[in-house]
Short mmCIF file of C-alpha atoms in Angstrom, two decimals:
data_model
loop_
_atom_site.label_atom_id
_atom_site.label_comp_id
_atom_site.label_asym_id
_atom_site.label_seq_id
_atom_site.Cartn_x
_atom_site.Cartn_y
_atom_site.Cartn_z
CA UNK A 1184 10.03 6.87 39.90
CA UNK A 1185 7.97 5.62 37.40
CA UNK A 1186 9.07 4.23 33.92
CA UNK A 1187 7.83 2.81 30.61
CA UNK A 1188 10.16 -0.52 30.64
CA UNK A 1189 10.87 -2.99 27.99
CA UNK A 1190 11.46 -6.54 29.14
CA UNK A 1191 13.48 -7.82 25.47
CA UNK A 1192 13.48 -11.50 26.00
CA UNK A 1193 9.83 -11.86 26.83
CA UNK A 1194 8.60 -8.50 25.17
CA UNK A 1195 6.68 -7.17 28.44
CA UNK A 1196 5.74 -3.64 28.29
CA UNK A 1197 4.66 -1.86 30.85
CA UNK A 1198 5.23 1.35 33.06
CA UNK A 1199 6.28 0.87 36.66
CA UNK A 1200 8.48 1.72 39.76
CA UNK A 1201 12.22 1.70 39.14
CA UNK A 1202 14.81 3.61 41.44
CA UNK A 1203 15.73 6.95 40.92
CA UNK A 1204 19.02 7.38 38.73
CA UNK A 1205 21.47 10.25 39.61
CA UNK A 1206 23.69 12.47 37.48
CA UNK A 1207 27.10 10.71 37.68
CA UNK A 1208 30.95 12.30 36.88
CA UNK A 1209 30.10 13.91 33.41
CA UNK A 1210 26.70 13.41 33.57
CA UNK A 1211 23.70 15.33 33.97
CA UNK A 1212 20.22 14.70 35.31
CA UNK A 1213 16.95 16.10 33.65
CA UNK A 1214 13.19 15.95 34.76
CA UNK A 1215 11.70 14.72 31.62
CA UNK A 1216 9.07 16.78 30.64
CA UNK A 1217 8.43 15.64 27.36
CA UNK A 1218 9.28 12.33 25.40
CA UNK A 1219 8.25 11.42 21.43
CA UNK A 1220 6.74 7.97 20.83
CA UNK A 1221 8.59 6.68 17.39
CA UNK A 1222 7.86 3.70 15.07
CA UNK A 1223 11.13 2.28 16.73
CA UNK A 1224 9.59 1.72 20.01
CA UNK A 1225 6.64 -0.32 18.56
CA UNK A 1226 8.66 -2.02 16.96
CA UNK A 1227 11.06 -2.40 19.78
CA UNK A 1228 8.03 -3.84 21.94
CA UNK A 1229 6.79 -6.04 18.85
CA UNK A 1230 10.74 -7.54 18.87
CA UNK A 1231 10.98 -6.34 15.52
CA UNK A 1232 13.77 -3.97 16.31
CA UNK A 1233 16.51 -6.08 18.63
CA UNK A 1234 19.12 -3.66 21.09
CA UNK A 1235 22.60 -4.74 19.74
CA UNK A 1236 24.39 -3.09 22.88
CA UNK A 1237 21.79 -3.14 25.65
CA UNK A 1238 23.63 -4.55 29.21
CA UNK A 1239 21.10 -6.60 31.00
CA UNK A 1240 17.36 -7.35 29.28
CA UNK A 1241 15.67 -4.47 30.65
CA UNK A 1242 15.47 -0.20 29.28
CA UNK A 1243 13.77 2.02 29.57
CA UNK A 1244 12.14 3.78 26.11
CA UNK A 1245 12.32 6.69 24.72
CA UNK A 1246 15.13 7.99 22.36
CA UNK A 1247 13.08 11.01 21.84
CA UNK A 1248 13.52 13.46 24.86
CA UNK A 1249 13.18 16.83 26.36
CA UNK A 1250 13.27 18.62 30.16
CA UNK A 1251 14.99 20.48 32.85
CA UNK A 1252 18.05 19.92 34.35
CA UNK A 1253 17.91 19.35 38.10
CA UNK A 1254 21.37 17.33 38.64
CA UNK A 1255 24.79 17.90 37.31
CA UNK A 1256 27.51 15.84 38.25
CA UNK A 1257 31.48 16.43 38.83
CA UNK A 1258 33.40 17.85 36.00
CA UNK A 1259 30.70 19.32 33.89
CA UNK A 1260 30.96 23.11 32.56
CA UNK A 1261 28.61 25.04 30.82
CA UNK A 1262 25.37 23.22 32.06
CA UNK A 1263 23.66 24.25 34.74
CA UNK A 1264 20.33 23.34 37.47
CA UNK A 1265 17.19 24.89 35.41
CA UNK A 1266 18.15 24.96 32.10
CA UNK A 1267 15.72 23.97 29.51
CA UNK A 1268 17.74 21.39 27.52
CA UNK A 1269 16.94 17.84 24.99
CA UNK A 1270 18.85 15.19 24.80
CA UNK A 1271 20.26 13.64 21.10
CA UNK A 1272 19.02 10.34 20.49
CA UNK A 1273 22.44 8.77 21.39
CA UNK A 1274 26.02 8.91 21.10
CA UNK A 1275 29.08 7.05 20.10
CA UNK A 1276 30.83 5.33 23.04
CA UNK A 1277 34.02 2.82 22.73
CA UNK A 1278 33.62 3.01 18.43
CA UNK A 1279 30.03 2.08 18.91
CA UNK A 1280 26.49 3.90 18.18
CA UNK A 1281 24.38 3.23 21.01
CA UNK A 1282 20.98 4.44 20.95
CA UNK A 1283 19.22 6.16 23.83
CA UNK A 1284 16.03 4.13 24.96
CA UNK A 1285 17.44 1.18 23.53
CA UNK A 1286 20.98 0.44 24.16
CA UNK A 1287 20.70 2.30 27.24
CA UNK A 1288 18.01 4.30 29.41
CA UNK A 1289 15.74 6.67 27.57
CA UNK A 1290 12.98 9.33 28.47
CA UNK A 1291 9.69 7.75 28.79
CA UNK A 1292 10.53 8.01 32.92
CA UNK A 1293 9.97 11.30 35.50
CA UNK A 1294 14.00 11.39 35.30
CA UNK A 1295 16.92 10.96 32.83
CA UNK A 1296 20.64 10.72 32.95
CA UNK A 1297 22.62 12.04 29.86
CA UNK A 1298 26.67 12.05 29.19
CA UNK A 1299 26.73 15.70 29.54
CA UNK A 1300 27.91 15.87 25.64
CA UNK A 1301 24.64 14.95 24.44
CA UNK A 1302 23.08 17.44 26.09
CA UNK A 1303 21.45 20.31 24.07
CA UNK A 1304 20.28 23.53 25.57
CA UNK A 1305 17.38 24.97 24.03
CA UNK A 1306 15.07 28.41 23.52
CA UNK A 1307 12.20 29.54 26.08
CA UNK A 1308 10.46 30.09 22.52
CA UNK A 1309 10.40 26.20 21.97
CA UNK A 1310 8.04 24.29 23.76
CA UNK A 1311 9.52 20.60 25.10
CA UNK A 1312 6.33 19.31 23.71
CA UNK A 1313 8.05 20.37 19.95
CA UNK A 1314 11.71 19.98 21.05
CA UNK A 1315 11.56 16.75 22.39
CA UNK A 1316 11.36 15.17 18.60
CA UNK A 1317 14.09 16.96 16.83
CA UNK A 1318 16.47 14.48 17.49
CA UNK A 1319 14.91 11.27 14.89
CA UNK A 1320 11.80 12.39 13.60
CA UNK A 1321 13.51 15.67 12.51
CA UNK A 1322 17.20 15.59 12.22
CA UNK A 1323 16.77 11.56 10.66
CA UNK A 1324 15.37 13.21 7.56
CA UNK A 1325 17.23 16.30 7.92
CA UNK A 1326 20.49 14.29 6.92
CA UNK A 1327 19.13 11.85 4.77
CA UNK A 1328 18.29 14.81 2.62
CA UNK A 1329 21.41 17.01 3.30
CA UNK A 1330 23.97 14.50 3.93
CA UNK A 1331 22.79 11.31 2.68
CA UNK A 1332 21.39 12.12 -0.87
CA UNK A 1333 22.65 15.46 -0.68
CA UNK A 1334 19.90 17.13 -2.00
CA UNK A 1335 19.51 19.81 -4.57
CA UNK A 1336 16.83 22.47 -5.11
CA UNK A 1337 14.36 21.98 -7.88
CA UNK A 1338 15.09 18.37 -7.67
CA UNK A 1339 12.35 15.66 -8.50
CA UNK A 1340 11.87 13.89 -4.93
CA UNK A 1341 9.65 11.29 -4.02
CA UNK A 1342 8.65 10.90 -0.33
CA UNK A 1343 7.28 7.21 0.38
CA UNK A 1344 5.20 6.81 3.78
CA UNK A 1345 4.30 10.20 5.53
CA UNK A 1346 4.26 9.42 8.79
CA UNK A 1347 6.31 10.26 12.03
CA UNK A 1348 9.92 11.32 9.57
CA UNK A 1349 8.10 11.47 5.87
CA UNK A 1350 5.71 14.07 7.16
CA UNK A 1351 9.19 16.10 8.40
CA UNK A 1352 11.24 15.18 5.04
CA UNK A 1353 8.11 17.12 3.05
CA UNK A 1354 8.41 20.02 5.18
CA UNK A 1355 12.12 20.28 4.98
CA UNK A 1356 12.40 19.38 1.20
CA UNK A 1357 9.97 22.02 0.60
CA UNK A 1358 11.95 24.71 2.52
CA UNK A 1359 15.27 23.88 0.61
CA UNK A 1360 13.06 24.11 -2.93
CA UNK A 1361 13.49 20.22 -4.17
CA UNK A 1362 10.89 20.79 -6.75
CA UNK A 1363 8.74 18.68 -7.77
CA UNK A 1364 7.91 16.62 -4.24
CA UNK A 1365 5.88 13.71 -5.05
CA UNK A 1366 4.24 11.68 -1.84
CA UNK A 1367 3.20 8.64 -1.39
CA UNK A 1368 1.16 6.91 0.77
CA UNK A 1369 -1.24 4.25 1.28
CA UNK A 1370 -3.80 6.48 3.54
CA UNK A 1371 -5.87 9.18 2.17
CA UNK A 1372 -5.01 11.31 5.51
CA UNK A 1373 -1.60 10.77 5.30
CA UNK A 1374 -1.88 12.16 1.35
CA UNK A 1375 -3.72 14.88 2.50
CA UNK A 1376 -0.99 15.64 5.12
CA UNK A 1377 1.62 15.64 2.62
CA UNK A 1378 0.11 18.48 0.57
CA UNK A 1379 -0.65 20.59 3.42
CA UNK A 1380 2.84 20.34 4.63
CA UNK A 1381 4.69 20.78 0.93
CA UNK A 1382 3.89 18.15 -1.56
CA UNK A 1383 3.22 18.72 -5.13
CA UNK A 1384 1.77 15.84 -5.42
CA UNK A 1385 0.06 12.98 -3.39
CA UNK A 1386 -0.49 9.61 -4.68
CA UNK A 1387 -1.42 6.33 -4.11
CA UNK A 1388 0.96 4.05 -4.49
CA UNK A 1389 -1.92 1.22 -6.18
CA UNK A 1390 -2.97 3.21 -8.62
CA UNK A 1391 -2.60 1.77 -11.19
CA UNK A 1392 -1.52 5.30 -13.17
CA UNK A 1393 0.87 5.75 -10.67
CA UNK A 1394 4.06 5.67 -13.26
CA UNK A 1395 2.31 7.72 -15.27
CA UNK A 1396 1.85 10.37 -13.16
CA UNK A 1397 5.65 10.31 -11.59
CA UNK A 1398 5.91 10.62 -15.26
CA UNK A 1399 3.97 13.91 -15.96
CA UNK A 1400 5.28 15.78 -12.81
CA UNK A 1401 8.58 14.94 -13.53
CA UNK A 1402 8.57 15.44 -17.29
CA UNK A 1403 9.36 12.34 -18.03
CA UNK A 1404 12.59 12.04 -16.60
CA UNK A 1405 12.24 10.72 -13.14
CA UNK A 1406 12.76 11.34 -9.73
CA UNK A 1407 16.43 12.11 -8.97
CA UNK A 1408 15.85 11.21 -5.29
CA UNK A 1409 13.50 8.47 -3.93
CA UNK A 1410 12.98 7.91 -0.19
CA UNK A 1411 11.88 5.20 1.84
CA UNK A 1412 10.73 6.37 4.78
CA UNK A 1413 8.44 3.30 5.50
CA UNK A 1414 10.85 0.12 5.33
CA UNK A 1415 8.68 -1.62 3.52
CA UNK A 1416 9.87 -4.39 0.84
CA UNK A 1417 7.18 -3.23 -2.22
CA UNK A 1418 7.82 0.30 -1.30
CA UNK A 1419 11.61 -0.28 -2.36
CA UNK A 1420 11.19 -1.99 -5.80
CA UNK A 1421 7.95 1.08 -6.70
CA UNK A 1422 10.76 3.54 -5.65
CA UNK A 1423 13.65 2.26 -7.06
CA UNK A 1424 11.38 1.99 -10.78
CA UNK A 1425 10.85 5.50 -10.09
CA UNK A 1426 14.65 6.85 -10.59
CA UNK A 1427 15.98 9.10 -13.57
CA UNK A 1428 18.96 8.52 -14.93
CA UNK A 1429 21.80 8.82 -12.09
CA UNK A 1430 18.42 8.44 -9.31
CA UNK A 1431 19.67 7.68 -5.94
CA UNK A 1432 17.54 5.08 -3.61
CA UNK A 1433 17.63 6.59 -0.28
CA UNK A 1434 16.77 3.65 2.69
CA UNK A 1435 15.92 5.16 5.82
CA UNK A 1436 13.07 2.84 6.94
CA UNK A 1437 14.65 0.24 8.70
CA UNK A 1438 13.36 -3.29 8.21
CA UNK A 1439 14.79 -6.89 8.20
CA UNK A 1440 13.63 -7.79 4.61
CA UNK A 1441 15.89 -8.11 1.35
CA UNK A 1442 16.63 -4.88 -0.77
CA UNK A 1443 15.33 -6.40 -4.25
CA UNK A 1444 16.44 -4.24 -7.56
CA UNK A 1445 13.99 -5.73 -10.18
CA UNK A 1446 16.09 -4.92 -13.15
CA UNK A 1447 19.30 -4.90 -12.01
CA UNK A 1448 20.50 -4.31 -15.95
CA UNK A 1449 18.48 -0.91 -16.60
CA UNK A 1450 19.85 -0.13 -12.90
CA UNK A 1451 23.36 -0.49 -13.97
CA UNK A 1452 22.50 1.35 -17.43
CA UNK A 1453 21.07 4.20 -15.56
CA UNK A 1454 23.98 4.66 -13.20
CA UNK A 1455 21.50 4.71 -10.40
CA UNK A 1456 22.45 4.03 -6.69
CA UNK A 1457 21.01 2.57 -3.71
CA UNK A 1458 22.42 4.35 -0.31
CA UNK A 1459 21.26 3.31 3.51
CA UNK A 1460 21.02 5.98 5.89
CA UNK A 1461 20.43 5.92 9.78
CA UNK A 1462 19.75 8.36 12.44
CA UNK A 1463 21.67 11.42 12.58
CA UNK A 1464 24.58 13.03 14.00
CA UNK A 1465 24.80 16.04 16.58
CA UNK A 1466 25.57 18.95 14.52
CA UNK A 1467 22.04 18.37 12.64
CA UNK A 1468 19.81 18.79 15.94
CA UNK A 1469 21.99 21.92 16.25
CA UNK A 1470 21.35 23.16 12.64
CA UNK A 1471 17.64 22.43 12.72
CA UNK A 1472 18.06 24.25 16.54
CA UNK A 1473 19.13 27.13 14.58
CA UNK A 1474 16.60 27.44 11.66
CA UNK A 1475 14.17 26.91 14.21
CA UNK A 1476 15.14 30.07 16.28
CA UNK A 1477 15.49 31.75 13.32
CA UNK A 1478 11.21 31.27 12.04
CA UNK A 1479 12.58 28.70 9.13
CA UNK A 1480 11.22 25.88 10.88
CA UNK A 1481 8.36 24.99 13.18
CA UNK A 1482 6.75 21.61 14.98
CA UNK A 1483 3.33 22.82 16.07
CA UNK A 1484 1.13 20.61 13.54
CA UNK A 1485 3.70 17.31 14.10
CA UNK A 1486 2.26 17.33 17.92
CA UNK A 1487 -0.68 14.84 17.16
CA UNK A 1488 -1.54 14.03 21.32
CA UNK A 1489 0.07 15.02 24.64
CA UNK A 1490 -0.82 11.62 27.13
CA UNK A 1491 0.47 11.20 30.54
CA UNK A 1492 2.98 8.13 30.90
CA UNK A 1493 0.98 5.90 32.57
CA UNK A 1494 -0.85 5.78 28.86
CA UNK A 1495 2.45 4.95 27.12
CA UNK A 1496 0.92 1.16 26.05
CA UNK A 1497 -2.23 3.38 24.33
CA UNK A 1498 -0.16 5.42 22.92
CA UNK A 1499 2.02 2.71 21.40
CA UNK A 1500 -1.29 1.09 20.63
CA UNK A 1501 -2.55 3.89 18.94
CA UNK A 1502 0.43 4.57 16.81
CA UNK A 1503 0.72 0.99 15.70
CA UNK A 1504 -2.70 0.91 14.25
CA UNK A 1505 -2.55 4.50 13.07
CA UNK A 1506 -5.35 5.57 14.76
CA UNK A 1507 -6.02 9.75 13.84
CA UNK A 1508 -3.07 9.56 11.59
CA UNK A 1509 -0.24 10.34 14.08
CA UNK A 1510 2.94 12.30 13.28
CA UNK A 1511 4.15 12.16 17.25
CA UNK A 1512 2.39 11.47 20.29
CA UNK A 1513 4.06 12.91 23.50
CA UNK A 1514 4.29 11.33 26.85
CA UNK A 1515 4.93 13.61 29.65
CA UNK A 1516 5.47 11.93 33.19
#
């Protein structure tokens, strides 16, 4: 079959023949028809991002991941040949998080084996195009807001970068009433985004007013929640200047840089805090499954392209430059 396959110690990219897996004991097989292309596999490919867990140096992408089951090995109940199912973005095995398309196989292939756990059945109503990106670009901001920071409505947020997960964390602060929502964002599209999908405000994050204006839509007081959705050293300091009194820092971009606190002294005086968040756990795919069949939730303008697998380099190309402004490009084999 074919699949897009990172090579980590030389950083080779590139879709090509690999054998056919099969559903194992407790596993399940699915035909993959649709897979999400995150930040985390460019910067997987760039070598950026390193697996911690990965057996071998080769795996195939994709933690983002939707399809068909057509293989269900011994011992599984409750899943059956045909269902319309997506897979969360990983699991804990041995005391360990390991990450599908990174630790282990992942969906950019024509076939994927899941533990049968991780499998998630889902609505005829939902297309796999919309499904497949729950799990991360969905459910990562879902519980940075609700478990994480904990939200509260009519709560000053701030939403820095608006791309793949800060595009999501607009919507879904919007639709549990955090009032103001302030984004921010480099790119004029990505401003415009934000207001279309929630924000009450859109700024720049160099101009030079910019405190000022946190300033007027908060009243003065500050944001009570900052988030860093882009990972980005610059982004952390503007954000963290940003708090109220009791603000909490929310890191959810993931980069390899130092978390600097300018003034650590009005930090302290403020009683502010600084909290790192990652990925999600199952039961938020299932809540966001829910308020999705239920008309609270829906994907249709996060769908930015549908390209065939063989394109999987352009459309890792494409998202790495930014080109149209993606929120998630889907592969389909």
């Amino acid at each position: 079959m074919l699949a897009g396959r990172l090579h980590v110690s030389t950083g080779k990219f590139a879709v090509e023949e690999v054998d056919e897996p099969h559903a194992g004991p407790g596993e399940v097989r699915i035909a993959v028809r649709a897979a999400g292309v995150c930040l985390s596999d460019v910067h997987l490919i760039q070598g950026i991002l390193k697996p911690l867990y990965l057996t071998g140096d080769s795996v195939t992408l994709g933690h983002e991941t939707a399809g068909v089951i057509d293989e269900v090995g011994a011992g599984v109940t409750g899943l059956t040949v045909g269902e319309r199912v997506l897979l969360q973005a990983g699991e804990i095995t041995g005391g360990k998080v390991l990450t599908r398309g990174v630790d282990y196989d992942g969906g950019w292939a024509q076939y994927a084996v899941s533990s049968a756990a991780t499998v998630v059945p889902i609505p005829d109503t939902l297309s796999f195009e919309q499904a497949c990106f729950i799990p991360d670009a969905v459910s990562t901001p879902w519980a940075a807001i609700t478990a994480t920071a904990g939200v509260q409505p009519a709560r000053a947020v701030g939403v820095w970068g608006v791309g793949g997960l800060g595009a999501h964390a607009v919507q879904l602060l919007r639709m549990i009433g955090a009032a103001p929502i302030v984004a921010v964002d480099p790119l004029p599209g990505a401003r415009e985004r934000a207001l279309q999908f929630g924000a009450d405000l859109a700024l720049d994050p160099a101009d030079p007013e910019f405190a000022d204006l946190v300033g007027e839509a908060t009243g003065g007081t500050g944001l009570a929640f900052a988030f860093d959705f882009a990972g980005v050293a610059p982004v952390r300091v503007q954000a963290s200047r940003s708090l109220a009194r009791w603000g909490k820092l929310i890191l959810v971009g993931l980069t390899d840089q130092p978390l600097t606190i300018p003034d650590g002294t009005r930090f302290s005086f403020l009683e502010q805090q600084v909290r790192g968040h990652y990925g999600s756990g199952p039961e938020s795919v299932l809540e966001l499954l829910k308020l999705v069949a239920l008309n609270r939730l829906e994907f249709s303008r996060s769908v930015s392209g549908i390209m065939p697998l063989t394109q999987a380099a352009e459309a890792v190309r494409q998202l790495d430059e930014k080109e149209g402004n993606p929120i998630r490009l889907i592969l389909v084999p």
